[in-house]
PDB file of C-alpha atoms in Angstrom:
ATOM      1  CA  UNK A   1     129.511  94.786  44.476  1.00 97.00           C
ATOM      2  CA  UNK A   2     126.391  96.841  44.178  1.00 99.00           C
ATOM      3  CA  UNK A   3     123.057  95.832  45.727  1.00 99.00           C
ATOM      4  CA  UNK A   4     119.725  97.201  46.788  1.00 99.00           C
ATOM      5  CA  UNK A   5     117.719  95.721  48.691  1.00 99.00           C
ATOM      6  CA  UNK A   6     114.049  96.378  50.526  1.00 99.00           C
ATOM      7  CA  UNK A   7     112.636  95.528  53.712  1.00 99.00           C
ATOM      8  CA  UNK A   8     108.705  96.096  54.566  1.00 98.00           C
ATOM      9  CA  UNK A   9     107.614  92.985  56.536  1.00 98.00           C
ATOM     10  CA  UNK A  10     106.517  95.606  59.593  1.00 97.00           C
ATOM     11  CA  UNK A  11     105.780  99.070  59.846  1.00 97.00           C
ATOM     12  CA  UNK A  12     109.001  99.986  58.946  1.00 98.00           C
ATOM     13  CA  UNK A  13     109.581 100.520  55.378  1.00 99.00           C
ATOM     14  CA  UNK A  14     113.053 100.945  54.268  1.00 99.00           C
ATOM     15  CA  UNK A  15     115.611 100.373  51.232  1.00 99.00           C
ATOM     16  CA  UNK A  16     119.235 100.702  51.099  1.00 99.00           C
ATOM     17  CA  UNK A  17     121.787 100.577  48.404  1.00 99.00           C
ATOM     18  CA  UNK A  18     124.999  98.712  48.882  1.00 99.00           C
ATOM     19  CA  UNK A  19     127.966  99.623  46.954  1.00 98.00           C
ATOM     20  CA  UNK A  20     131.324  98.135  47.314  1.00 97.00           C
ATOM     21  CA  UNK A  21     130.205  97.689  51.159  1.00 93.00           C
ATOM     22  CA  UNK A  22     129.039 101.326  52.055  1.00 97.00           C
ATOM     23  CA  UNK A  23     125.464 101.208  52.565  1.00 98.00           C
ATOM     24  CA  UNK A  24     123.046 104.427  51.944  1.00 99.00           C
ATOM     25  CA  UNK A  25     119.543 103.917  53.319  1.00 99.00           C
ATOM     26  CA  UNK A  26     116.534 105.561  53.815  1.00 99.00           C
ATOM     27  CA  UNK A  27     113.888 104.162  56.366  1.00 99.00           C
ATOM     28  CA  UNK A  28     110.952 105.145  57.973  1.00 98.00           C
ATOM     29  CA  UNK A  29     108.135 104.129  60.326  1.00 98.00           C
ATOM     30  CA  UNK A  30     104.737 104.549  58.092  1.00 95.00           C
ATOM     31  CA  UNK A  31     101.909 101.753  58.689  1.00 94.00           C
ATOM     32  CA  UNK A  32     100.112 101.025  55.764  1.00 94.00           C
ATOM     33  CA  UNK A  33     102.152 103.402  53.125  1.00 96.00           C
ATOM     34  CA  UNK A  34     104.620 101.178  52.313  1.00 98.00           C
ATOM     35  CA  UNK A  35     103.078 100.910  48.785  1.00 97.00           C
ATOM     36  CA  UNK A  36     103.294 104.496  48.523  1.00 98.00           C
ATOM     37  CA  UNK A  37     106.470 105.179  49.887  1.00 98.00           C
ATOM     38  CA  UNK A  38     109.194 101.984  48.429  1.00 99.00           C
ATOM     39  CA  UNK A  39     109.140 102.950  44.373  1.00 98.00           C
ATOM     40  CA  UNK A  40     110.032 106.292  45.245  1.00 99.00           C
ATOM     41  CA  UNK A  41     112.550 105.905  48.188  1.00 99.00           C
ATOM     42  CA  UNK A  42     114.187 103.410  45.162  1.00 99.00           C
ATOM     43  CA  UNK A  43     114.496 105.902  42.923  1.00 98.00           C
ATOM     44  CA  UNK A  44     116.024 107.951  45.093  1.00 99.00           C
ATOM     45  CA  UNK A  45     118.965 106.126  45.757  1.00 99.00           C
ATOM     46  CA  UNK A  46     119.388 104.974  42.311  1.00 99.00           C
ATOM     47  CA  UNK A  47     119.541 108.414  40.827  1.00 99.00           C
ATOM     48  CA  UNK A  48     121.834 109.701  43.905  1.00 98.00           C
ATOM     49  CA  UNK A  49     124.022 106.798  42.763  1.00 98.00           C
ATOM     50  CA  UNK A  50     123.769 107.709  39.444  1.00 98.00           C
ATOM     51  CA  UNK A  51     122.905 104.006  38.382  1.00 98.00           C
ATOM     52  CA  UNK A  52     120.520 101.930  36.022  1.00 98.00           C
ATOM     53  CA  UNK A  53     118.990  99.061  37.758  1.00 98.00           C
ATOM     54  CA  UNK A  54     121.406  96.955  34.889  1.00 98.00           C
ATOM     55  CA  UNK A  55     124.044  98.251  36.949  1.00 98.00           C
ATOM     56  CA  UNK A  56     123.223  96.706  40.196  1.00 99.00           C
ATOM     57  CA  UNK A  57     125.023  93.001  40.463  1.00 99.00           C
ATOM     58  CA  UNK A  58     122.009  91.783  42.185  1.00 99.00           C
ATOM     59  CA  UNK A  59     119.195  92.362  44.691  1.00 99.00           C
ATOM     60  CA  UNK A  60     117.538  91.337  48.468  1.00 99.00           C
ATOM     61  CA  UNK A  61     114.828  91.777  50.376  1.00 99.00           C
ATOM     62  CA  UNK A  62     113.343  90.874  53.379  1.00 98.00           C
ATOM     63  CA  UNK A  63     111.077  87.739  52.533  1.00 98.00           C
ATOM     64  CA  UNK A  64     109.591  87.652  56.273  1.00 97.00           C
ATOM     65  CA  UNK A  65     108.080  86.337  58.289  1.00 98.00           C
ATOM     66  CA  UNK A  66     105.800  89.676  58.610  1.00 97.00           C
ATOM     67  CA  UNK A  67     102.602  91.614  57.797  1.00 95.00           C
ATOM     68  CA  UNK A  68     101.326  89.649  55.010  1.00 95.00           C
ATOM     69  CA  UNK A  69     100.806  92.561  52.757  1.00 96.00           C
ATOM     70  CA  UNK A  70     104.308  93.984  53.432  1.00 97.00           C
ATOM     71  CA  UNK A  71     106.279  90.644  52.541  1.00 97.00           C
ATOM     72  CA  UNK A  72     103.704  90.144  49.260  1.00 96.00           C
ATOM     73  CA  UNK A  73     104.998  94.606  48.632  1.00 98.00           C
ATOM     74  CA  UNK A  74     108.887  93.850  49.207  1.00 98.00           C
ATOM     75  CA  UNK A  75     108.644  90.206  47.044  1.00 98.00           C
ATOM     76  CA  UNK A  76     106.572  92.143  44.283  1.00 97.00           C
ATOM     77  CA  UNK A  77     108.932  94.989  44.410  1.00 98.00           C
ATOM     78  CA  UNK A  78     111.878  93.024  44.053  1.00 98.00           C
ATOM     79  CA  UNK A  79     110.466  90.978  41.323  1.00 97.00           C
ATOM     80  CA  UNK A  80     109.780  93.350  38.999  1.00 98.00           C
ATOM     81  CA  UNK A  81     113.247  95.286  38.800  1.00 98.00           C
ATOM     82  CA  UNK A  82     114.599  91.841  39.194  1.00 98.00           C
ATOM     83  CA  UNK A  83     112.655  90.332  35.836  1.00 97.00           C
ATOM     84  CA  UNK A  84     113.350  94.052  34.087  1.00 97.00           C
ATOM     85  CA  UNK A  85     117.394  94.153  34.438  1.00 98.00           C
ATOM     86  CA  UNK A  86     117.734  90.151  34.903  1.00 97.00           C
ATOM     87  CA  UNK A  87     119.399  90.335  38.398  1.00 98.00           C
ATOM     88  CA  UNK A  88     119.770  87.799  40.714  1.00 98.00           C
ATOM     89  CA  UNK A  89     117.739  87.524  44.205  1.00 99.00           C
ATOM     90  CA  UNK A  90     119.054  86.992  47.385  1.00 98.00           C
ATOM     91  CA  UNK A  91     115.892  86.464  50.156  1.00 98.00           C
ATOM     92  CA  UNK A  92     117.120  87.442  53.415  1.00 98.00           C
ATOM     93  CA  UNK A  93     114.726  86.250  56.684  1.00 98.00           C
ATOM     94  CA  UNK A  94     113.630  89.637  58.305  1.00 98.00           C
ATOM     95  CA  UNK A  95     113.817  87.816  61.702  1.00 98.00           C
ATOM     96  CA  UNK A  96     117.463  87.281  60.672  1.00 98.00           C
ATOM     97  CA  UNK A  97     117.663  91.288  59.590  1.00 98.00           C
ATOM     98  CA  UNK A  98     117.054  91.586  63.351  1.00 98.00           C
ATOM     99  CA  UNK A  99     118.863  89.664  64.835  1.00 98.00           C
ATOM    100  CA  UNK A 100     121.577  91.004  63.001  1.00 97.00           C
ATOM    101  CA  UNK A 101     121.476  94.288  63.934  1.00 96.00           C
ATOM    102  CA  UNK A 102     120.872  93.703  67.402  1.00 96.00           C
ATOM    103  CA  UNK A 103     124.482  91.619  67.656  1.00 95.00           C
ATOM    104  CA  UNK A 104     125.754  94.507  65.512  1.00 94.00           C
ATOM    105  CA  UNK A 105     124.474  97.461  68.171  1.00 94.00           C
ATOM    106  CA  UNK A 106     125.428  95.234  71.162  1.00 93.00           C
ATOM    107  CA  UNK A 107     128.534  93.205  70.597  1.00 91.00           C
ATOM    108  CA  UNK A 108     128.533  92.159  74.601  1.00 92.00           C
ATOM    109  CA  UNK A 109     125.428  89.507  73.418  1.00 94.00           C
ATOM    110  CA  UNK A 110     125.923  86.400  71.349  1.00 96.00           C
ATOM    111  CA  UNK A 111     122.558  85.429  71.584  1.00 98.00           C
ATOM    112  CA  UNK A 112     119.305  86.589  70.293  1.00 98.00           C
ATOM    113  CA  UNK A 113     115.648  86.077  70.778  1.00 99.00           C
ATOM    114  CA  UNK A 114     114.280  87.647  67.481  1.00 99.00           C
ATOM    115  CA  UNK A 115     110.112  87.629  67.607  1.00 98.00           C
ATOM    116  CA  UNK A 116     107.620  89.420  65.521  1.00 98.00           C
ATOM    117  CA  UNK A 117     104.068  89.996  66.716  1.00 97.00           C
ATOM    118  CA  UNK A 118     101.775  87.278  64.599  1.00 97.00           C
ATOM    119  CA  UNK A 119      98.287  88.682  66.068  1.00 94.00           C
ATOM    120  CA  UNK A 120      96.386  86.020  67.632  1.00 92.00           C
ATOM    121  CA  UNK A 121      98.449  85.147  70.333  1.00 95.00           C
ATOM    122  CA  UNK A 122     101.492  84.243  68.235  1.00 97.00           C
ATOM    123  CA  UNK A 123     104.279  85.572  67.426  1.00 98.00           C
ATOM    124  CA  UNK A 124     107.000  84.685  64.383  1.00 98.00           C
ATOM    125  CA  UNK A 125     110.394  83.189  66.147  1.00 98.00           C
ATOM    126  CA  UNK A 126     113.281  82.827  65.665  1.00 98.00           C
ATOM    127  CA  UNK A 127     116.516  82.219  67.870  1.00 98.00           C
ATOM    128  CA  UNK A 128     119.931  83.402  66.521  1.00 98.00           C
ATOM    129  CA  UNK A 129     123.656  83.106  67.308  1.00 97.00           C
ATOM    130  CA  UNK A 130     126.899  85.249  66.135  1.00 95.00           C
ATOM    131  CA  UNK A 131     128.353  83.585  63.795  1.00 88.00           C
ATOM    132  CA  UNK A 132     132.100  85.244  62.691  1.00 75.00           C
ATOM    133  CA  UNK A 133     132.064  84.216  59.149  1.00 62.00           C
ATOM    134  CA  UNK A 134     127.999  84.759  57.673  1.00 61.00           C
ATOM    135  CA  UNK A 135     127.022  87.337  60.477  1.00 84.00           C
ATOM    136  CA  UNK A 136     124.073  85.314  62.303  1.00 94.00           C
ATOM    137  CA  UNK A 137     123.258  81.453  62.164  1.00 95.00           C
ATOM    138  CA  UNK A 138     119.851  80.231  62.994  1.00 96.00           C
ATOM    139  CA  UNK A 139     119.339  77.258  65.789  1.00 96.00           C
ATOM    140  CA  UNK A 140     116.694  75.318  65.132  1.00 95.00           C
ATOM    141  CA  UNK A 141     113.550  76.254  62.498  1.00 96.00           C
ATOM    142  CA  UNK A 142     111.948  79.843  62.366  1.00 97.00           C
ATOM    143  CA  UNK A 143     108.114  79.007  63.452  1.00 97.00           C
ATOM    144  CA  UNK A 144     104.936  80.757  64.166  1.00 97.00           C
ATOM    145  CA  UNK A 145     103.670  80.313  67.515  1.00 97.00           C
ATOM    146  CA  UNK A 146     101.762  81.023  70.685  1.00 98.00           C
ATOM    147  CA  UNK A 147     104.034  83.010  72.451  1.00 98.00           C
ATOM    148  CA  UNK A 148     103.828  81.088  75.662  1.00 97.00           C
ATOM    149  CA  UNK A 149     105.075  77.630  73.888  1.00 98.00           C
ATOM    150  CA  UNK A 150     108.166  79.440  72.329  1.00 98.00           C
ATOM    151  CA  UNK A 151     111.314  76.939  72.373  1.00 96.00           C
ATOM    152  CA  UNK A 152     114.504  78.052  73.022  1.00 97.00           C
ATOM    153  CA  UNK A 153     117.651  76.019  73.894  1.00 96.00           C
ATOM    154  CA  UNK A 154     119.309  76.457  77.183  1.00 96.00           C
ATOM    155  CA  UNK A 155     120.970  79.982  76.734  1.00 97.00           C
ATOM    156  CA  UNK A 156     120.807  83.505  77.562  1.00 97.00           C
ATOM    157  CA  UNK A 157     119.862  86.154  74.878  1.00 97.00           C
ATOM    158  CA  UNK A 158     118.702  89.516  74.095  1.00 98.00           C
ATOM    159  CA  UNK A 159     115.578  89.776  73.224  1.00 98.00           C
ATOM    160  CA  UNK A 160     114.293  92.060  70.018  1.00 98.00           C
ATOM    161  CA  UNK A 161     111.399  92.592  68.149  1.00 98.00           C
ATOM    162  CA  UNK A 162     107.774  93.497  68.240  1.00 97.00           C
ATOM    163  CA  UNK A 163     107.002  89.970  69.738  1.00 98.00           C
ATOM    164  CA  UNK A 164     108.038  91.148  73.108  1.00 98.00           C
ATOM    165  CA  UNK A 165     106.109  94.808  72.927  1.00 96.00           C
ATOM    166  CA  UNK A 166     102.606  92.495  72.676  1.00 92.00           C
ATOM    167  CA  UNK A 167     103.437  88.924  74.707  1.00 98.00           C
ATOM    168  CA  UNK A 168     106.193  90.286  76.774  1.00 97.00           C
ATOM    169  CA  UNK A 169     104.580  88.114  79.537  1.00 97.00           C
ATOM    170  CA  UNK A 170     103.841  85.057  78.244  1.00 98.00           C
ATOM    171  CA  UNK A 171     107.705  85.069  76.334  1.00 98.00           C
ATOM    172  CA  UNK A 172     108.917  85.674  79.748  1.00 98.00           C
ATOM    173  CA  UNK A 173     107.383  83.200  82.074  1.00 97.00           C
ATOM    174  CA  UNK A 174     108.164  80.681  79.240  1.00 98.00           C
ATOM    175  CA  UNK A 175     111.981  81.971  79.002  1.00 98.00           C
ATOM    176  CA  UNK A 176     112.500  82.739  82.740  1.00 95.00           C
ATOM    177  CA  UNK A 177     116.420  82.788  83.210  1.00 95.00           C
ATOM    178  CA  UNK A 178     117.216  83.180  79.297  1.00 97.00           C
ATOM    179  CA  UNK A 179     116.642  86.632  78.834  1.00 98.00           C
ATOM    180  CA  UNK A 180     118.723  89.288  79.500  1.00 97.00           C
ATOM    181  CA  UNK A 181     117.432  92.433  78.397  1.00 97.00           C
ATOM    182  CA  UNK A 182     115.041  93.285  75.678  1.00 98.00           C
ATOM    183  CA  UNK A 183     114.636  96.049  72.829  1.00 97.00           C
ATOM    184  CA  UNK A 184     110.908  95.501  71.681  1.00 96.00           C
ATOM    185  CA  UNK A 185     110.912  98.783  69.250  1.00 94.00           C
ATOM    186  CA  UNK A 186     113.918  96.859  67.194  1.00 94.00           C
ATOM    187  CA  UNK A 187     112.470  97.023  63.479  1.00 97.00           C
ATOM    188  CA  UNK A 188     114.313  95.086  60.351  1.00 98.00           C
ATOM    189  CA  UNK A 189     116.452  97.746  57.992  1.00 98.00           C
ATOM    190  CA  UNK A 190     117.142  97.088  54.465  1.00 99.00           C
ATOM    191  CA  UNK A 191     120.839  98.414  55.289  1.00 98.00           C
ATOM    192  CA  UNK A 192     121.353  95.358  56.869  1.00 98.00           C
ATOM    193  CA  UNK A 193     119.355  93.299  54.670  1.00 98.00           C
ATOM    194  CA  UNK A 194     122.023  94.408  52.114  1.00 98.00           C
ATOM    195  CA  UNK A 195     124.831  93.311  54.673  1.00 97.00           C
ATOM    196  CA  UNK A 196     123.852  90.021  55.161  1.00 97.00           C
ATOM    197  CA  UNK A 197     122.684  89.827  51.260  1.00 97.00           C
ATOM    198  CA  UNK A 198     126.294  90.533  50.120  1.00 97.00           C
ATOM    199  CA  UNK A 199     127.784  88.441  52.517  1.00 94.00           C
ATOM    200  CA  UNK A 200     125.836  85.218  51.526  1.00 93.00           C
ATOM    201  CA  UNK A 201     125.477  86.247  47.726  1.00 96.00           C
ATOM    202  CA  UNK A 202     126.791  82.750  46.465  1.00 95.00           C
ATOM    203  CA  UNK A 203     122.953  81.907  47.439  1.00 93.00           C
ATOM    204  CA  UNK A 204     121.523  84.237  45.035  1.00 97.00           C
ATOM    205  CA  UNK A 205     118.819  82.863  42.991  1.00 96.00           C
ATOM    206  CA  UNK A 206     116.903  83.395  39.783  1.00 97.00           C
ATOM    207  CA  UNK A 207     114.192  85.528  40.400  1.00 95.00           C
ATOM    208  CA  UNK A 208     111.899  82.575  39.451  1.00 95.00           C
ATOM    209  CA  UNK A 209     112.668  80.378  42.185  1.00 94.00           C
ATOM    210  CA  UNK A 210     112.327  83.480  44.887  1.00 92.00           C
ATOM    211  CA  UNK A 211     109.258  82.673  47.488  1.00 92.00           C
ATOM    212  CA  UNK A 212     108.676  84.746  50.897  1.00 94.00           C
ATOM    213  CA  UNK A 213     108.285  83.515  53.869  1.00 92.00           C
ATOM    214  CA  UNK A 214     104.777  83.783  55.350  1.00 91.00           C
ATOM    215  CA  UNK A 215     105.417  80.430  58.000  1.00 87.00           C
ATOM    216  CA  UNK A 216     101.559  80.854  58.466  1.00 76.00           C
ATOM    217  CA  UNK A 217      99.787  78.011  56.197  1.00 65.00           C
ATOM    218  CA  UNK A 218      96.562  79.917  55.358  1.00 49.00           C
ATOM    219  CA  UNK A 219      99.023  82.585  53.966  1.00 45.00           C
ATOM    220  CA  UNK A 220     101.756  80.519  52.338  1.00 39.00           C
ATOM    221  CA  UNK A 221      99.314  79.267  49.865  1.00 34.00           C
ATOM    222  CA  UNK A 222      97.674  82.903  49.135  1.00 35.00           C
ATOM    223  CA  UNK A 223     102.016  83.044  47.986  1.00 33.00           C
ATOM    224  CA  UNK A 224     101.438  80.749  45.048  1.00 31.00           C
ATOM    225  CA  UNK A 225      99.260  83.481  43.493  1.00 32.00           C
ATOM    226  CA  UNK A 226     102.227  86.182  43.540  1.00 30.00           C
TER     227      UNK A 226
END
């Protein structure tokens, strides 16, 4: 199978090419350039790869929850070279992207507390758990949140993302006992974007039905005008 995918929900911007499961990527930590930097990093790939986007058997990218404008730059992205060489899209969560690298880099946790910062006291959450045959299985509903209201069921995790660097605090008083270390500089790759693309490509959809996830209501309806 061959796949590319994109991930620029933070200030990471990265994109990866997946081809019969090795994974070439190029990724790096730009604020605001994403724009500037995803077209090009594409093309890079592609022509290293020697392949035509009507090549590819389909795309992914991370669809959030994230900056606003980097979800609406990775949906748009992946839109157009999906309408262009008629590919199917497979959305992957970005706070799944995390947690699945996390489990990936530690395989002593089974567990993880995957938070981006939201600004205003929240952060985006999501709580994950190994799962052997699709890589990562959510429990419960991803949310938006104040970080000191965060739920979590009665286990012990790792603890990744951005959401920890700015409410460390809060997300610990209100998880005392659950957490068990925590990475706050973890960023979402598109490498493993791709993974967890290919693995669960039977949900591929028509690039018409693809929406991101903003979680945020104000933001979800801006989505409409994509």
């Amino acid at each position: 199978m061959k796949l590319l995918a994109v991930e620029t929900a933070t200030e990471a911007c990265s994109a990866a090419l997946s081809i019969d499961g090795e994974v070439v990527e190029e990724f790096v930590v730009q604020p605001r350039q994403h724009s500037r930097l995803i077209l090009p990093m594409i093309d890079r790939l592609m022509a290293d790869a020697q392949l035509h986007p009507t090549q590819l058997d389909g795309l992914a990218f991370g669809a959030g929850p994230g900056a606003f404008t980097g979800v609406r730059i990775a949906t748009g992205v992946i839109q157009g070279i999906a309408f262009g060489a008629d590919l199917p899209v497979v959305p992957v969560s970005t706070l799944a992207a995390m947690s699945q690298q996390a489990l990936d880099d530690f395989t002593y946790y089974d567990w993880v507390l995957s938070s981006i910062d939201a600004r205003l006291g929240e952060v985006y959450w999501g709580v994950y758990h190994r799962h052997d045959q699709h890589g990562v299985e959510l429990i419960g509903d991803e949310a938006v949140v104040d970080a000191a209201h965060v739920r979590c069921p009665d286990i012990e995790g790792v603890g990744v993302g951005s959401g920890w660097s700015g409410y460390k605090e809060p997300l610990m008083q209100r998880l005392e006992g659950k957490v068990l270390a925590v990475y706050d500089d973890y960023l979402p790759r598109a490498g493993v974007v791709a993974k967890l693309a290919v693995a669960d490509f039977a949900r591929a959809e028509p690039v018409e039905k693809v929406r991101p996830v903003y979680l945020r209501n104000n933001v979800a309806k801006k989505s409409l005008k994509l």
